[in-house]
Short mmCIF file of C-alpha atoms in Angstrom, two decimals:
data_model
loop_
_atom_site.label_atom_id
_atom_site.label_comp_id
_atom_site.label_asym_id
_atom_site.label_seq_id
_atom_site.Cartn_x
_atom_site.Cartn_y
_atom_site.Cartn_z
CA GLU A 100 -66.95 -63.08 -20.09
CA PRO A 101 -63.88 -63.46 -17.85
CA GLU A 102 -64.44 -62.68 -14.18
CA VAL A 103 -62.62 -62.47 -10.93
CA THR A 104 -63.35 -65.44 -8.56
CA GLN A 105 -62.87 -65.71 -4.81
CA THR A 106 -62.90 -68.56 -2.41
CA PRO A 107 -64.31 -69.30 0.05
CA SER A 108 -67.56 -67.27 -0.15
CA HIS A 109 -67.83 -67.34 3.66
CA GLN A 110 -65.19 -68.10 6.23
CA VAL A 111 -65.76 -68.42 9.97
CA THR A 112 -62.78 -68.46 12.24
CA GLN A 113 -61.82 -68.10 15.89
CA MET A 114 -60.00 -65.00 17.07
CA GLY A 115 -56.22 -65.49 16.87
CA GLN A 116 -56.42 -67.97 14.01
CA GLU A 117 -54.76 -67.48 10.67
CA VAL A 118 -56.93 -67.22 7.53
CA ILE A 119 -56.06 -67.19 3.87
CA LEU A 120 -58.46 -65.69 1.38
CA ARG A 121 -58.00 -66.72 -2.22
CA CYS A 122 -58.65 -64.90 -5.47
CA VAL A 123 -58.15 -65.75 -9.08
CA PRO A 124 -57.92 -62.53 -11.06
CA ILE A 125 -58.84 -62.20 -14.73
CA SER A 126 -56.12 -64.05 -16.57
CA ASN A 127 -54.45 -61.27 -18.55
CA HIS A 128 -54.69 -58.65 -15.81
CA LEU A 129 -51.50 -57.33 -14.24
CA TYR A 130 -52.62 -55.27 -11.24
CA PHE A 131 -54.31 -56.84 -8.20
CA TYR A 132 -56.04 -55.34 -5.18
CA TRP A 133 -57.65 -56.23 -1.93
CA TYR A 134 -60.40 -54.09 -0.42
CA ARG A 135 -62.53 -54.65 2.63
CA GLN A 136 -65.99 -53.55 3.64
CA ILE A 137 -67.08 -53.71 7.27
CA LEU A 138 -70.86 -54.31 7.40
CA GLY A 139 -72.75 -51.09 6.79
CA GLN A 140 -69.65 -49.10 5.89
CA LYS A 141 -67.92 -48.07 2.71
CA VAL A 142 -65.36 -50.07 0.82
CA GLU A 143 -61.78 -49.40 1.88
CA PHE A 144 -58.57 -50.00 0.04
CA LEU A 145 -56.13 -52.42 1.66
CA VAL A 146 -53.30 -53.12 -0.78
CA SER A 147 -52.28 -53.10 -4.44
CA PHE A 148 -49.87 -55.57 -6.01
CA TYR A 149 -47.96 -55.44 -9.24
CA ASN A 150 -45.01 -57.34 -10.63
CA ASN A 151 -44.88 -59.61 -7.59
CA GLU A 152 -44.60 -56.84 -5.08
CA ILE A 153 -46.81 -54.50 -3.10
CA SER A 154 -47.15 -51.10 -4.86
CA GLU A 155 -49.26 -49.37 -2.27
CA LYS A 156 -50.86 -50.25 1.04
CA SER A 157 -53.18 -48.44 3.41
CA GLU A 158 -52.73 -47.92 7.13
CA ILE A 159 -55.15 -50.76 7.71
CA PHE A 160 -52.68 -53.17 6.11
CA ASP A 161 -50.48 -53.70 9.10
CA ASP A 162 -48.03 -56.48 9.90
CA GLN A 163 -50.91 -58.95 10.44
CA PHE A 164 -51.66 -58.85 6.74
CA SER A 165 -49.69 -60.21 3.81
CA VAL A 166 -50.34 -60.84 0.14
CA GLU A 167 -48.85 -63.30 -2.25
CA ARG A 168 -49.12 -64.50 -5.79
CA PRO A 169 -47.94 -68.04 -5.34
CA ASP A 170 -48.41 -69.09 -8.97
CA GLY A 171 -49.54 -67.60 -12.20
CA SER A 172 -53.19 -67.54 -11.30
CA ASN A 173 -53.88 -67.16 -7.58
CA PHE A 174 -53.63 -64.01 -5.47
CA THR A 175 -53.96 -64.49 -1.70
CA LEU A 176 -54.55 -62.35 1.34
CA LYS A 177 -53.35 -63.81 4.63
CA ILE A 178 -54.34 -62.53 8.06
CA ARG A 179 -51.95 -64.02 10.57
CA SER A 180 -53.85 -63.60 13.85
CA THR A 181 -57.41 -62.54 13.31
CA LYS A 182 -59.18 -60.04 15.50
CA LEU A 183 -62.86 -59.44 16.00
CA GLU A 184 -62.62 -56.21 14.05
CA ASP A 185 -61.33 -58.10 11.01
CA SER A 186 -64.85 -59.33 10.42
CA ALA A 187 -65.81 -57.87 7.07
CA MET A 188 -66.38 -58.58 3.40
CA TYR A 189 -63.06 -58.85 1.55
CA PHE A 190 -63.04 -58.04 -2.13
CA CYS A 191 -60.33 -58.88 -4.63
CA ALA A 192 -60.06 -56.77 -7.78
CA SER A 193 -57.89 -56.78 -10.86
CA ARG A 194 -57.22 -54.56 -13.81
CA LEU A 195 -55.26 -54.80 -17.02
CA ALA A 196 -53.59 -51.46 -17.48
CA PRO A 197 -51.92 -49.06 -15.07
CA SER A 198 -53.47 -46.09 -13.34
CA THR A 199 -56.97 -45.31 -14.41
CA ASP A 200 -58.32 -48.37 -16.05
CA THR A 201 -61.37 -50.14 -14.66
CA GLN A 202 -60.96 -52.49 -11.71
CA TYR A 203 -63.13 -55.59 -11.82
CA PHE A 204 -64.27 -57.02 -8.53
CA GLY A 205 -64.76 -60.56 -7.33
CA PRO A 206 -67.87 -61.63 -5.46
CA GLY A 207 -66.17 -61.20 -2.10
CA THR A 208 -65.39 -63.42 0.89
CA ARG A 209 -67.37 -62.79 4.02
CA LEU A 210 -65.04 -63.26 7.00
CA THR A 211 -66.56 -63.72 10.42
CA VAL A 212 -64.22 -63.78 13.41
CA LEU A 213 -65.72 -65.19 16.62
CA ALA B 235 -55.78 -36.98 -0.76
CA GLN B 236 -58.92 -37.76 -2.70
CA THR B 237 -62.33 -37.70 -1.08
CA VAL B 238 -65.70 -38.83 -2.44
CA THR B 239 -68.92 -37.61 -0.91
CA GLN B 240 -72.38 -39.07 -1.36
CA SER B 241 -74.83 -36.88 0.51
CA GLN B 242 -77.92 -39.05 0.14
CA PRO B 243 -77.75 -42.08 2.48
CA GLU B 244 -81.11 -43.43 1.27
CA MET B 245 -83.48 -42.82 -1.60
CA SER B 246 -86.64 -44.45 -2.84
CA VAL B 247 -88.57 -44.14 -6.06
CA GLN B 248 -91.53 -45.74 -7.77
CA GLU B 249 -90.89 -48.33 -10.38
CA ALA B 250 -90.54 -46.83 -13.90
CA GLU B 251 -89.59 -43.41 -12.57
CA THR B 252 -86.29 -41.67 -12.99
CA VAL B 253 -83.90 -41.13 -10.10
CA THR B 254 -80.66 -39.22 -9.73
CA LEU B 255 -77.96 -40.10 -7.22
CA SER B 256 -75.46 -37.38 -6.27
CA CYS B 257 -71.71 -37.62 -5.87
CA THR B 258 -69.03 -34.98 -5.41
CA TYR B 259 -65.33 -35.52 -5.16
CA ASP B 260 -62.19 -33.62 -4.38
CA THR B 261 -58.86 -34.04 -6.08
CA SER B 262 -55.90 -32.09 -7.35
CA GLU B 263 -55.25 -34.55 -10.15
CA ASN B 264 -56.17 -33.74 -13.74
CA ASN B 265 -56.31 -37.25 -15.18
CA TYR B 266 -58.64 -39.64 -13.41
CA TYR B 267 -61.64 -41.91 -13.77
CA LEU B 268 -64.96 -41.95 -11.98
CA PHE B 269 -67.21 -44.99 -11.46
CA TRP B 270 -70.53 -45.99 -10.17
CA TYR B 271 -70.73 -49.44 -8.64
CA LYS B 272 -73.89 -51.27 -7.64
CA GLN B 273 -73.97 -53.55 -4.64
CA PRO B 274 -77.16 -55.66 -4.37
CA PRO B 275 -78.01 -57.65 -1.23
CA SER B 276 -75.58 -60.36 -2.37
CA ARG B 277 -72.87 -57.72 -1.65
CA GLN B 278 -71.09 -58.27 -4.94
CA MET B 279 -69.64 -55.10 -6.46
CA ILE B 280 -70.95 -54.61 -10.00
CA LEU B 281 -69.64 -51.90 -12.29
CA VAL B 282 -72.51 -49.75 -13.54
CA ILE B 283 -70.75 -47.02 -15.53
CA ARG B 284 -67.45 -45.20 -15.81
CA GLN B 285 -66.35 -41.75 -16.97
CA GLU B 286 -62.93 -40.57 -18.08
CA ALA B 287 -62.17 -37.12 -16.75
CA TYR B 288 -60.68 -35.92 -20.04
CA LYS B 289 -63.89 -36.68 -21.90
CA GLN B 290 -66.50 -33.92 -21.89
CA GLN B 291 -69.23 -36.21 -23.19
CA ASN B 292 -71.26 -37.85 -20.46
CA ALA B 293 -71.13 -41.64 -20.36
CA THR B 294 -74.29 -43.68 -20.91
CA GLU B 295 -75.07 -47.38 -20.52
CA ASN B 296 -78.62 -48.24 -21.49
CA ARG B 297 -80.82 -46.84 -18.68
CA PHE B 298 -77.90 -45.40 -16.80
CA SER B 299 -76.24 -42.10 -17.57
CA VAL B 300 -74.05 -39.65 -15.71
CA ASN B 301 -73.89 -35.89 -15.43
CA PHE B 302 -70.21 -35.12 -15.14
CA GLN B 303 -69.36 -31.57 -14.22
CA LYS B 304 -65.55 -31.43 -13.99
CA ALA B 305 -65.26 -27.85 -12.80
CA ALA B 306 -67.78 -28.48 -10.03
CA LYS B 307 -66.26 -31.93 -9.27
CA SER B 308 -69.69 -33.45 -9.51
CA PHE B 309 -70.61 -36.85 -10.90
CA SER B 310 -74.28 -37.81 -10.60
CA LEU B 311 -75.95 -41.02 -11.76
CA LYS B 312 -79.31 -41.00 -13.47
CA ILE B 313 -81.34 -44.17 -13.67
CA SER B 314 -84.21 -43.95 -16.14
CA ASP B 315 -87.25 -46.29 -16.15
CA SER B 316 -86.20 -47.74 -12.83
CA GLN B 317 -86.76 -51.42 -12.24
CA LEU B 318 -87.13 -53.56 -9.11
CA GLY B 319 -83.74 -55.08 -9.85
CA ASP B 320 -82.15 -51.68 -9.45
CA THR B 321 -82.73 -51.91 -5.67
CA ALA B 322 -79.15 -51.86 -4.21
CA MET B 323 -76.48 -49.79 -2.61
CA TYR B 324 -74.78 -47.49 -5.12
CA PHE B 325 -71.20 -46.39 -4.56
CA CYS B 326 -69.48 -43.60 -6.37
CA ALA B 327 -65.70 -44.15 -6.73
CA PHE B 328 -62.67 -42.28 -7.93
CA VAL B 329 -59.31 -43.48 -9.14
CA GLY B 330 -56.45 -41.16 -9.90
CA ASN B 331 -53.30 -43.18 -9.58
CA GLU B 332 -53.77 -46.63 -8.13
CA LYS B 333 -56.42 -47.23 -5.56
CA LEU B 334 -60.16 -46.70 -5.76
CA THR B 335 -61.62 -44.30 -3.23
CA PHE B 336 -65.27 -44.89 -2.50
CA GLY B 337 -68.09 -42.79 -1.14
CA THR B 338 -70.25 -43.95 1.70
CA GLY B 339 -73.01 -45.09 -0.64
CA THR B 340 -76.67 -44.41 -1.34
CA ARG B 341 -79.24 -47.14 -0.58
CA LEU B 342 -81.75 -47.05 -3.38
CA THR B 343 -85.10 -48.77 -3.06
CA ILE B 344 -87.43 -49.18 -6.04
CA ILE B 345 -91.01 -49.37 -4.90
CA PRO B 346 -93.40 -51.60 -6.93
#
């Protein structure tokens, strides 16, 4: 069964460093998402991406964040200058159809900012 | 704006018993989907069950079923014959247009 994959599973970085989190969505899916979950809290939407552009973003997704689909398979989230409060689990998700179809999640990347 | 409320932060039940997790939501949209996701200690998000708002029939997936009350905006999850592997955080989620909105979760512990 196709699945969303994410790398790395755990990333440790120093405050102020840039990190890139990578995702490979399910191959025929068209809509891509990033969510984050701070430890002990609920999952929060960051950004959605379709047709090579951002379709919606939350207030969390400020200028420090960017997303890219550099080729036909990868979907990346970049944090330019990490802060301590960026420590969280970051989930990538994808779905095939617009609006209300099911989003399938990757296993997550645990980001720790020291 | 949509909101999802899970009023039970923690629940525990004996193995093989039935447990029901509550979820309410608020939206002005008419066409939407509701989901229950399971998050075990590995923290992966696993889809348990989904419900289309336009369907009156409650969704079922093996031991998992929902009680969807559209007028009351209620979407509870029933787990029958609970197993030790059901121990996890359970998140109720709503999608109306694009993004998923999650509740705060219920930590379910199955006691041997």
